[in-house]
CSV table of C-alpha atoms and ligand atoms in Angstrom, one decimal:
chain,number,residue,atom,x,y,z
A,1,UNK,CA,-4.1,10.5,-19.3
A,2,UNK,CA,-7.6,9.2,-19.8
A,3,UNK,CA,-10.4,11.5,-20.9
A,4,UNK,CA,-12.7,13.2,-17.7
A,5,UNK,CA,-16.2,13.2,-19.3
A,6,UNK,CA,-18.6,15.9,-17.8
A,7,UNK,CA,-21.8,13.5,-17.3
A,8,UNK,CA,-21.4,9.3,-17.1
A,9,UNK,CA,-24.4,7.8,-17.3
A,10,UNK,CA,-24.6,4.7,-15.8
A,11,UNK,CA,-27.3,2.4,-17.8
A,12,UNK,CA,-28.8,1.9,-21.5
A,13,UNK,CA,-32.5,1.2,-21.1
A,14,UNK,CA,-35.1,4.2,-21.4
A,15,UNK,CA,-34.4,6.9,-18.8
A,16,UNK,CA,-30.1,6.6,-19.7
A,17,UNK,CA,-31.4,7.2,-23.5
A,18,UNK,CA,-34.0,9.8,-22.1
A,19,UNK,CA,-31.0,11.9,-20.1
A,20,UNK,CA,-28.6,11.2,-23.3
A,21,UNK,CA,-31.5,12.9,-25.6
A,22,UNK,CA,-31.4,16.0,-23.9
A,23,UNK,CA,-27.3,16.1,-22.8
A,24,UNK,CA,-26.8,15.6,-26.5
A,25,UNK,CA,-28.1,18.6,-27.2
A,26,UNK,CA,-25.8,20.5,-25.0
A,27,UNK,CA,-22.9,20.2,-25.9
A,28,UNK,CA,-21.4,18.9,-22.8
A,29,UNK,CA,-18.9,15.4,-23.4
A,30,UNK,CA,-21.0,12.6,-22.2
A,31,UNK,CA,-20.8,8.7,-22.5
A,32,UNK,CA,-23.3,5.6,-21.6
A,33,UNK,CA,-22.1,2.9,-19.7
A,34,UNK,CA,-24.2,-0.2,-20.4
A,35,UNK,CA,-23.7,-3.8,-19.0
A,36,UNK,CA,-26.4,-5.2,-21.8
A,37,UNK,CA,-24.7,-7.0,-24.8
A,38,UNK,CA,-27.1,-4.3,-27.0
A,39,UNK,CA,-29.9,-1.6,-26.6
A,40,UNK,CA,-33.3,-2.5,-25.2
A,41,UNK,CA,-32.3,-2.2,-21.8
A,42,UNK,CA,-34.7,-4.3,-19.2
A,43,UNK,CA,-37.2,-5.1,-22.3
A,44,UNK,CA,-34.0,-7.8,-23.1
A,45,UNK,CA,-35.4,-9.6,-20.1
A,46,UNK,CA,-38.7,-9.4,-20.2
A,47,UNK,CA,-41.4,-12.2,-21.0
A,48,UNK,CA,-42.1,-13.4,-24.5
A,49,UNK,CA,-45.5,-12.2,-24.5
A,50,UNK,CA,-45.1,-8.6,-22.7
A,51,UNK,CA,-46.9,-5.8,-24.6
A,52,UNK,CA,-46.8,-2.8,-23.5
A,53,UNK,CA,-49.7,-1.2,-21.3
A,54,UNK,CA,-50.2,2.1,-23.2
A,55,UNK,CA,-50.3,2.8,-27.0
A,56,UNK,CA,-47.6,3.4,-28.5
A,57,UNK,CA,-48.5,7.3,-29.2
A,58,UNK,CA,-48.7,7.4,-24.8
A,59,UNK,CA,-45.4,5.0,-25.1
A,60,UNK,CA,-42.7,7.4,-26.2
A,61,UNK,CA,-39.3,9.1,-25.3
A,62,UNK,CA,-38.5,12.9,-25.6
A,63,UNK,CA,-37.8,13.8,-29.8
A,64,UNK,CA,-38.8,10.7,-31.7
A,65,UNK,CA,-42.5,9.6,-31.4
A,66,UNK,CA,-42.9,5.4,-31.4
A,67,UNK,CA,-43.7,4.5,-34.9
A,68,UNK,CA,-47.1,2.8,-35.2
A,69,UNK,CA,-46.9,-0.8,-33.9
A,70,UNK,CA,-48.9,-4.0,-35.3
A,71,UNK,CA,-50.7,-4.3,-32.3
A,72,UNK,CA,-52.6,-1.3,-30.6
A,73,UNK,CA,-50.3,-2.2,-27.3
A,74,UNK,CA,-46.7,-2.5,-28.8
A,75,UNK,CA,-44.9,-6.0,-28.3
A,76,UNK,CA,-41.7,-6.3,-26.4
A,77,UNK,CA,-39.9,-6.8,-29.6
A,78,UNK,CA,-41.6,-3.7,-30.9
A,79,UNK,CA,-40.4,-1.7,-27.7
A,80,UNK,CA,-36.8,-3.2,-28.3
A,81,UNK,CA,-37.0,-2.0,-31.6
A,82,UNK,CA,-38.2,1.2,-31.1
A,83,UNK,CA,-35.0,1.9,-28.2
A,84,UNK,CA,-32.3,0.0,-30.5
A,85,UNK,CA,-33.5,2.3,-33.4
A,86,UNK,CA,-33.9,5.7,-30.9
A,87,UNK,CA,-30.4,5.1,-29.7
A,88,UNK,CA,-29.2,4.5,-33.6
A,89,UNK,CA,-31.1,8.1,-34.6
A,90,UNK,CA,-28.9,10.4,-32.4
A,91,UNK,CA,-26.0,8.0,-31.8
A,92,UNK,CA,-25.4,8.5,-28.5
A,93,UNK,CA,-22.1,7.4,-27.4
A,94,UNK,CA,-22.7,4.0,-25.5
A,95,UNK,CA,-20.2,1.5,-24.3
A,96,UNK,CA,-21.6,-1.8,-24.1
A,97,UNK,CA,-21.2,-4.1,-22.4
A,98,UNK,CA,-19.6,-2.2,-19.2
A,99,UNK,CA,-20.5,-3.4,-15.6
A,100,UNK,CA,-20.4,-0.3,-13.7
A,101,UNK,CA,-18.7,-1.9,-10.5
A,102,UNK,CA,-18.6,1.1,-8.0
A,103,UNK,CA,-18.6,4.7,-8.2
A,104,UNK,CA,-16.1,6.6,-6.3
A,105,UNK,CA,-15.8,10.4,-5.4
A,106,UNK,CA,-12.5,11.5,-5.0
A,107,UNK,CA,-10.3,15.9,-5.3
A,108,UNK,CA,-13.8,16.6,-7.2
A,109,UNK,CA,-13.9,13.9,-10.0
A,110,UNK,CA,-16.2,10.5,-9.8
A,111,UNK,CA,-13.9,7.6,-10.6
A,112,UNK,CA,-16.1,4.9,-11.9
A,113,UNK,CA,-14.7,1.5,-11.4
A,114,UNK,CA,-15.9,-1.2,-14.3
A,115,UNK,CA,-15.1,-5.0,-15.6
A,116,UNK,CA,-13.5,-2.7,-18.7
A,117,UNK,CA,-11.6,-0.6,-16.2
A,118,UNK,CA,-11.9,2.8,-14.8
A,119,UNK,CA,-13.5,6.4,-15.8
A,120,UNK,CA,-13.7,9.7,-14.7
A,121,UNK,CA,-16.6,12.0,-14.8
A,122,UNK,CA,-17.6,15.5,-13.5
A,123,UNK,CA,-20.9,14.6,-12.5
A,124,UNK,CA,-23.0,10.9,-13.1
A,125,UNK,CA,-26.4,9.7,-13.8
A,126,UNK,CA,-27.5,6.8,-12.4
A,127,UNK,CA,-30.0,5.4,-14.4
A,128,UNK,CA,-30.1,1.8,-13.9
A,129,UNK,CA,-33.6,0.5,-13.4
A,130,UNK,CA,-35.0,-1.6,-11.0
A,131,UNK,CA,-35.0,-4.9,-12.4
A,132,UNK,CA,-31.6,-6.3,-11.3
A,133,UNK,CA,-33.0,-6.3,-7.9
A,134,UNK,CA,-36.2,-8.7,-8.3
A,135,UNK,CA,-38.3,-8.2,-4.7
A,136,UNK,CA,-39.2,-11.9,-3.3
A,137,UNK,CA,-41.1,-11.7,0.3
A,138,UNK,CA,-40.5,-14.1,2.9
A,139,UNK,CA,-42.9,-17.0,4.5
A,140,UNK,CA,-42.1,-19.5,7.1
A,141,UNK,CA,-40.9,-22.9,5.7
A,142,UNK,CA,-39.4,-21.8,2.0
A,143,UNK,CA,-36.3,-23.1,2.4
A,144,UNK,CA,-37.8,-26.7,2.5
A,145,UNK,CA,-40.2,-26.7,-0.2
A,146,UNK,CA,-39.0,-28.9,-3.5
A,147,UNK,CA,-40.9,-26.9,-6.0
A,148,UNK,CA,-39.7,-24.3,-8.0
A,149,UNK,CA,-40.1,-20.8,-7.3
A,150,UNK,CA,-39.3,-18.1,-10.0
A,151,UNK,CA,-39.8,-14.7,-10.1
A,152,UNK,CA,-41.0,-12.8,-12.7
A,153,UNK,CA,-37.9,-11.2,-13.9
A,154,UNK,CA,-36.4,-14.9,-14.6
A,155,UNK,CA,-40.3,-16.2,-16.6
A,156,UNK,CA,-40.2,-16.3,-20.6
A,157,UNK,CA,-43.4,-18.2,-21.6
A,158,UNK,CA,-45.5,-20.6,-19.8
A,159,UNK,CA,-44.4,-23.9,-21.8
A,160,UNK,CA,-42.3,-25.5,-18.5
A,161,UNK,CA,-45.9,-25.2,-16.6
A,162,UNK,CA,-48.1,-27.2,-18.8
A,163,UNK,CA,-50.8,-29.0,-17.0
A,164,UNK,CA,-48.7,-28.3,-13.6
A,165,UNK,CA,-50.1,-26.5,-10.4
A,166,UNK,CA,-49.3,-22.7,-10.3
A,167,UNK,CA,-49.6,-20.2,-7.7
A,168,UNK,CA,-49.3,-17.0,-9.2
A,169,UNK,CA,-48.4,-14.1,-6.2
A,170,UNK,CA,-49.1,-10.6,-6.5
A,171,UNK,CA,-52.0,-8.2,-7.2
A,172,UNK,CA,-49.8,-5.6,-9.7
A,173,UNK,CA,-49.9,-5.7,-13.5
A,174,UNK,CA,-47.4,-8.2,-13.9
A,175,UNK,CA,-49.4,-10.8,-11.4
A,176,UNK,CA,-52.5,-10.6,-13.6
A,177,UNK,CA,-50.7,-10.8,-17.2
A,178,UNK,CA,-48.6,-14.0,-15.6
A,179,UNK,CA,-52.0,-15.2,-14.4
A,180,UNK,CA,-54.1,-14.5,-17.6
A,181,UNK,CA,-51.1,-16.7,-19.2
A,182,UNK,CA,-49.8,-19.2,-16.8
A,183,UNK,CA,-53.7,-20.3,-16.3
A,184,UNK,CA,-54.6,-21.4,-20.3
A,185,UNK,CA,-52.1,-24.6,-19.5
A,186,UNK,CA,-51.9,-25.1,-15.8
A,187,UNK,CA,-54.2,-24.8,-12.8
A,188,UNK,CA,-53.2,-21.7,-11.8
A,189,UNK,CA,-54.9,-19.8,-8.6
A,190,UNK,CA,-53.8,-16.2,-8.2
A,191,UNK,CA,-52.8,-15.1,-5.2
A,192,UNK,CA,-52.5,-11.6,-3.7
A,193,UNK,CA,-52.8,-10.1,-0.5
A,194,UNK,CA,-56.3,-7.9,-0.9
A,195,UNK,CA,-58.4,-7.7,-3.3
A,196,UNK,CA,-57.1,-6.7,-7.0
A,197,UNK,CA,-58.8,-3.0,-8.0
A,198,UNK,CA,-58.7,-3.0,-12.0
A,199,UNK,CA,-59.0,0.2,-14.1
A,200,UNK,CA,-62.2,0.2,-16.9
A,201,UNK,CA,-61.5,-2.2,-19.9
A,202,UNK,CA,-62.2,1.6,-21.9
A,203,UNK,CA,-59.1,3.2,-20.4
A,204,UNK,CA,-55.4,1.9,-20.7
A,205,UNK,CA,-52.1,2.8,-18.9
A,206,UNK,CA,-51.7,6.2,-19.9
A,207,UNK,CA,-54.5,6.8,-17.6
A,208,UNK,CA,-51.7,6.0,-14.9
A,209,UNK,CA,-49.7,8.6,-16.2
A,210,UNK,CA,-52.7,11.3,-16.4
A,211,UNK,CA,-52.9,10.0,-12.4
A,212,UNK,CA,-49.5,10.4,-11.7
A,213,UNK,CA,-49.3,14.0,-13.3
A,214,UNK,CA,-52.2,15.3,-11.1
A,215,UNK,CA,-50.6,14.2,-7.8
A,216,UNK,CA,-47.7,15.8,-8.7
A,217,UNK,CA,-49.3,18.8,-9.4
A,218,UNK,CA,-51.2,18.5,-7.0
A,219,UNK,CA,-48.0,18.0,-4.3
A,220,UNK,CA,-47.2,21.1,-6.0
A,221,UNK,CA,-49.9,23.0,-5.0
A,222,UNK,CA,-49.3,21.7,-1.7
A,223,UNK,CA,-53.1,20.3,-2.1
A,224,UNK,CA,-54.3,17.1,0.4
A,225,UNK,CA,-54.4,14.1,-1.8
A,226,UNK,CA,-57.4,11.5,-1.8
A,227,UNK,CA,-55.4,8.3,-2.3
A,228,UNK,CA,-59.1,6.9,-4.2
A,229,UNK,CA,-58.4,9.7,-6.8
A,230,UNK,CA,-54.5,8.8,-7.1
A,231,UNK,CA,-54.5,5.6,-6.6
A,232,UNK,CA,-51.8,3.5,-9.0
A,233,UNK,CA,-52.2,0.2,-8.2
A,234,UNK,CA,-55.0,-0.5,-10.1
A,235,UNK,CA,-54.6,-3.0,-13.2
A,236,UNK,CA,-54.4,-2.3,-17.0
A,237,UNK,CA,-56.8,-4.4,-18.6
A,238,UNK,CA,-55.2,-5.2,-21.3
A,239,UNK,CA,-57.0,-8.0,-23.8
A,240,UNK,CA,-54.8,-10.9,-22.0
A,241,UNK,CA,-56.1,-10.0,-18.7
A,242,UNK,CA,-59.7,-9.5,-20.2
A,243,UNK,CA,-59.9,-12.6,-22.2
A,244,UNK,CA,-58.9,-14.4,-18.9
A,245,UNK,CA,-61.7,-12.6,-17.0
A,246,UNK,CA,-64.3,-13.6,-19.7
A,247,UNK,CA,-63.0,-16.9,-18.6
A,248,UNK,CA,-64.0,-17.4,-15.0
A,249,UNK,CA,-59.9,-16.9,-14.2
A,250,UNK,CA,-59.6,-13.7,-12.7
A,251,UNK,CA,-60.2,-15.1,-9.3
A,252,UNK,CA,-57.7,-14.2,-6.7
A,253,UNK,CA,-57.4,-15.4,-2.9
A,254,UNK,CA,-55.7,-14.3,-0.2
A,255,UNK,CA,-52.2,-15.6,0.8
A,256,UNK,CA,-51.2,-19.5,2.3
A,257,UNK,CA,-49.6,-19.0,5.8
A,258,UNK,CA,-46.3,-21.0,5.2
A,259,UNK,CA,-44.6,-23.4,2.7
A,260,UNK,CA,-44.1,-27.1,3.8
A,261,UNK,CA,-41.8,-29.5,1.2
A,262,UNK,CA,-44.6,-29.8,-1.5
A,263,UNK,CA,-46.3,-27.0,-1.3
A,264,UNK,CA,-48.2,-24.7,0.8
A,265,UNK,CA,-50.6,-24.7,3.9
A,266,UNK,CA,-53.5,-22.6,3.4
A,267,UNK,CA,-54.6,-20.4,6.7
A,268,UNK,CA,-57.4,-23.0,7.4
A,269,UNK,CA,-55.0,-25.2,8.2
A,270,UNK,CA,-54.8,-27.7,4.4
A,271,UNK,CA,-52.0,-28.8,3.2
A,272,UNK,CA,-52.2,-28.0,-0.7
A,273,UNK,CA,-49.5,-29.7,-3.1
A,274,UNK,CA,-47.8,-27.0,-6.0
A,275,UNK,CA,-45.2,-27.5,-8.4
A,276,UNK,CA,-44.6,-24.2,-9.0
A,277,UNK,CA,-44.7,-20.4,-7.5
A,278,UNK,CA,-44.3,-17.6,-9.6
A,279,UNK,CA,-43.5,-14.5,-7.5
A,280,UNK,CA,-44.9,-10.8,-9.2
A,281,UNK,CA,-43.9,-9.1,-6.4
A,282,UNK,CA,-42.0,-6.2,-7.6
A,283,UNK,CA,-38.2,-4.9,-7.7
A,284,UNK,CA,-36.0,-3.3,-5.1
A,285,UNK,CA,-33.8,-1.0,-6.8
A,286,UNK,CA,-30.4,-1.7,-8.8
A,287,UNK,CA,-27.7,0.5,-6.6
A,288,UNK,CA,-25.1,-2.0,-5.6
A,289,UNK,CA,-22.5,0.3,-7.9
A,290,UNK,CA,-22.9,3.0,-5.4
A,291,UNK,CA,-21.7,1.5,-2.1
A,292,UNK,CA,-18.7,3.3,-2.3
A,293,UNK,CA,-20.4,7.0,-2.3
A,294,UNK,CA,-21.7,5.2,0.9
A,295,UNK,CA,-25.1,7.4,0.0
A,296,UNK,CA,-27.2,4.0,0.3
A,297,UNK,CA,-30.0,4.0,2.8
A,298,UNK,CA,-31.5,0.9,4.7
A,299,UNK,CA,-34.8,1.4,2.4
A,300,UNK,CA,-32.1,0.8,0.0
A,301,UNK,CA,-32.6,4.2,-1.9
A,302,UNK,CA,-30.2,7.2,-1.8
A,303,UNK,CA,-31.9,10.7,-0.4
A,304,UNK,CA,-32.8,13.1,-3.4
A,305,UNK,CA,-34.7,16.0,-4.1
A,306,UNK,CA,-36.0,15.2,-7.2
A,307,UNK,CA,-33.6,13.3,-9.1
A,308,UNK,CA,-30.3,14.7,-7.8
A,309,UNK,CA,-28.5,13.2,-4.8
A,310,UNK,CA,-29.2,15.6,-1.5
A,311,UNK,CA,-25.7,14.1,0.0
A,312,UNK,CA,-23.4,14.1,-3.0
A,313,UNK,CA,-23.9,16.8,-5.2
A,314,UNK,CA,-22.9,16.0,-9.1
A,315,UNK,CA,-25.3,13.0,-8.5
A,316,UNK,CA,-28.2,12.1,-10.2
A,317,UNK,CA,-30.6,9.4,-10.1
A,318,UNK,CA,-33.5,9.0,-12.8
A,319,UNK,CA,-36.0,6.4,-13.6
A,320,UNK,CA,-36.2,4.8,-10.3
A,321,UNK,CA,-40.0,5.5,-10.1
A,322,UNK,CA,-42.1,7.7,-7.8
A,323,UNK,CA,-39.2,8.4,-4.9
A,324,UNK,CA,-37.1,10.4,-8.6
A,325,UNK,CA,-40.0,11.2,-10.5
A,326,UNK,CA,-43.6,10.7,-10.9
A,327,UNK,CA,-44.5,8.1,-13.6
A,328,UNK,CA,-40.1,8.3,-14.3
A,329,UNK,CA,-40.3,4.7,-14.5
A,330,UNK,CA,-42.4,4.5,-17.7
A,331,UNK,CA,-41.8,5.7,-21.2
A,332,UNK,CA,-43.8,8.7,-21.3
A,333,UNK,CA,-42.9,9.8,-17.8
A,334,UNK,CA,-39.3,9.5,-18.3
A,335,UNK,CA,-38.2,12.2,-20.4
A,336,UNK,CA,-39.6,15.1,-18.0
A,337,UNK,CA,-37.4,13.5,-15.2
A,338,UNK,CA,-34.5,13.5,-18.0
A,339,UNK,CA,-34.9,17.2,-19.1
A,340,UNK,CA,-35.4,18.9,-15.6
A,341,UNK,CA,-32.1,16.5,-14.5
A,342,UNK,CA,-30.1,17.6,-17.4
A,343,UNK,CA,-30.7,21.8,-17.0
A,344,UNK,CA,-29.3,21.0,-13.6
A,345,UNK,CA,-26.3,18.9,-14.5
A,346,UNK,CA,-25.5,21.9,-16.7
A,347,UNK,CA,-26.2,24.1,-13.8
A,348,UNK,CA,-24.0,22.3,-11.7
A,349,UNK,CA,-20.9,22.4,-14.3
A,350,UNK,CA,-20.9,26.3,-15.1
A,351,UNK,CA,-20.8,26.8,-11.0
A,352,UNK,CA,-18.2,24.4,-11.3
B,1,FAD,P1,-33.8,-0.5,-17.4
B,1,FAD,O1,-34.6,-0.7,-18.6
B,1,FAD,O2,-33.7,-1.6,-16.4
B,1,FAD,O3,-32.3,-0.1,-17.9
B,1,FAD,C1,-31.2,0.0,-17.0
B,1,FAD,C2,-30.0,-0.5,-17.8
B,1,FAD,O4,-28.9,-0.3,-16.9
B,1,FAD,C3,-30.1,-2.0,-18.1
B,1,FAD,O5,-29.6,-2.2,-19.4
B,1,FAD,C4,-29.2,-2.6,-17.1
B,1,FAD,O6,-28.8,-3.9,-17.5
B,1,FAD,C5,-28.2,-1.5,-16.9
B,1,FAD,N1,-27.4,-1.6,-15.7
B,1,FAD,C6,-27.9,-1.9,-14.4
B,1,FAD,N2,-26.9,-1.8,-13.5
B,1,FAD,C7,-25.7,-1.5,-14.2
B,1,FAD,C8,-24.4,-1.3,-13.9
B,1,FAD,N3,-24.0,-1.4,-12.6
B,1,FAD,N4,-23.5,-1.0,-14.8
B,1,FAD,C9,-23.9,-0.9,-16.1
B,1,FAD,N5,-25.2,-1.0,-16.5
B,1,FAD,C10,-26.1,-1.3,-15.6
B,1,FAD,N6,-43.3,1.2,-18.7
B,1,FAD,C11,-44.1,1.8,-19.7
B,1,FAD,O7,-43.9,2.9,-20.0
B,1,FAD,N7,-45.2,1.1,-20.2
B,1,FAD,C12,-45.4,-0.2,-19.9
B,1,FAD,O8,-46.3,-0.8,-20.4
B,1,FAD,C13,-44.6,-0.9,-18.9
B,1,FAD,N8,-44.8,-2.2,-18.6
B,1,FAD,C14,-44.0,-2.7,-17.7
B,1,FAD,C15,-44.1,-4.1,-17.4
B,1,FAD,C16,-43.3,-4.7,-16.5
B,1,FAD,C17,-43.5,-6.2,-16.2
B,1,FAD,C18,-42.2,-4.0,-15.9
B,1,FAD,C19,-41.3,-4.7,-14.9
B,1,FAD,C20,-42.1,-2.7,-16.2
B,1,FAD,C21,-42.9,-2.0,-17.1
B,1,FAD,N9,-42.7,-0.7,-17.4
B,1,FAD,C22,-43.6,-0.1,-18.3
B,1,FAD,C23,-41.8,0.1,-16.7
B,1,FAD,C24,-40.5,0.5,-17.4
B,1,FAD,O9,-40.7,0.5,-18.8
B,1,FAD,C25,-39.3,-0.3,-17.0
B,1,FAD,O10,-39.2,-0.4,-15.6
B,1,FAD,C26,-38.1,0.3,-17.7
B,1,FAD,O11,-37.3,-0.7,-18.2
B,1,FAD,C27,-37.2,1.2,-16.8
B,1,FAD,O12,-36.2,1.7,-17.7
B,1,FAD,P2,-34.8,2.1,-17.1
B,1,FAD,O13,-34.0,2.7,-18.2
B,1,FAD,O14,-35.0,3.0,-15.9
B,1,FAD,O15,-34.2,0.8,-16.6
């Protein structure tokens, strides 16, 4: 008879370690499911030359500060690091690597169905990012254009784009770091659809969190928000991104109308060769593993209050960004969706 665990949590990257911090601590039988080959989560994936947006004092998960990095923004290999190590620290019990295939719900247990075969939980976690689902929007004629288009989930360093022409889409964080890249060996033009709004070079992405907080307390409150004071798009400008303003190339226009065979036709009507289109236009989210819970919306998110599922109670979701948690999608932000989750997991089990 295999083992029923009280909490599965599907996913190894920040907010599953986050969630695992704090179950750990109650002695509840709990168990990580993880499809990476090790820890590190979505930072496996990222580009070479990611660094972090916020120190790495404004970078950390719940118990275990991030050691002091050798730059002031921690590398991707520093962040890898810092989770491989976390994870080592409390040895959480993960299973790696476990494709989570489909979660079932069935007489008041989950039965999750993986490549490694099937478990049995009490309640779940879903905490499996948002990378796996990379965002790519659609104009008239892309199926017939020769170039390549990547997005950038699938870019590692700019070495295949030397001396090419680049379009580089999408006005977040990730467009401008691509851009501030891409554009120091190809003729790169940065394209997004207004204009870019950057944060002062004095301030860096834990700014975003301080933002984030107040609109939550704020929603709290049940005060009227001034989306000037909250807004989050704005970029980090992190010493990439300023080094390539100080260079004339933080320059962006506003989108082509279609794609022709070799490249693009710009709204006043020219044709414009490209070899290359780098998309930085965001991530749906990563819930194909629960179809069978049939709890899947067209916006392709599940309803929740918080982070637990309104329509399948012994659910939760965490890290999945504003719609779970304010700022849950970063470090920092994380582990105060992964605490208030966890008291009602263990809620959920002594009503049991
Ligand atoms: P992930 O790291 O994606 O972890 C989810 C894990 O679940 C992965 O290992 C995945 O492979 C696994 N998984 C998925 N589906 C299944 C399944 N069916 N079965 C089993 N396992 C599964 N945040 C910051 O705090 N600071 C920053 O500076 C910052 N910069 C960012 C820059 C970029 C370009 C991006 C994209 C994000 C950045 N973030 C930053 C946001 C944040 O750190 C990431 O989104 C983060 O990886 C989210 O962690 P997660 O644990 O929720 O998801």
């Amino acid at each position: 008879m295999q083992e029923t665990f009280d909490t599965i949590i599907i996913g190894g990257g920040q907010s599953a370690l986050a969630c695992a911090y704090y179950l750990r601590r109650t002695g509840l039988s709990y168990l990580l499911l993880d499809n990476q080959p090790e820890a590190g989560g979505s930072w496996l994936k990222a580009w070479d030359s990611l660094n972090l947006f916020s120190p790495a004092e404004f970078s950390s998960l719940p118990g275990w500060l991030m050691p002091k990095t050798s730059h002031v923004y921690p590398t991707r290999a520093e962040t890898i690091s810092y989770l491989q190590n976390y994870e080592d620290r409390y040895k959480f019990p993960v299973q790696r690597p476990v494709q989570v295939q489909d979660v079932c719900f069935k007489e008041g247990i989950f039965e999750l169905k993986t490549d490694k075969g099937t478990y049995y939980a009490r309640t779940v976690i879903s905490a499996t990012g948002i990378v796996q689902q990379p965002y790519i929007p659609s104009y008239p004629g892309q199926d017939t254009y020769k170039g390549a288009l990547l997005h950038s989930s699938e870019y590692r360093n700019p070495e295949q784009l030397q001396g090419k022409r680049v379009l580089v889409i999408g006005g977040g964080n990730s467009g401008a770091q691509l851009l501030a890249e891409v554009s120091k060996v190809a003729d790169a033009t940065w394209v997004t659809l207004r204009e870019p709004s950057f944060l002062p070079d004095e301030v860096d992405g834990s700014v975003l969190f301080d933002i984030a907080s107040a609109k939550y307390y704020a929603l709290q409150k049940g005060e009227a928000l001034d989306p000037d004071k909250y807004n989050l798009g704005s970029i980090v400008m992190v010493p990439s991104v300023i080094e390539a303003r100080e260079r004339g190339a933080l320059q962006a226009v506003r989108p082509f109308d279609a794609f022709y065979e070799q490249g693009v036709i710009w709204p006043d009507g020219h044709k414009e060769a490209v070899d290359a289109v780098i998309w930085c236009t965001g991530f749906g989210y990563a819930l194909d593993h629960l179809q069978c819970l049939g709890l899947v919306k067209a916006s392709g998110r599940v309803v929740t209050e918080g982070t637990k599922a309104v329509e399948r109670p012994g659910l939760w979701l965490v890290g999945y960004g504003g719609w779970t948690g304010f700022a849950s999608a970063t470090l920092i932000g994380v582990g105060r969706s992964a605490k208030e989750t966890v008291k009602q997991v263990q809620a959920y089990l002594q009503q049991a």
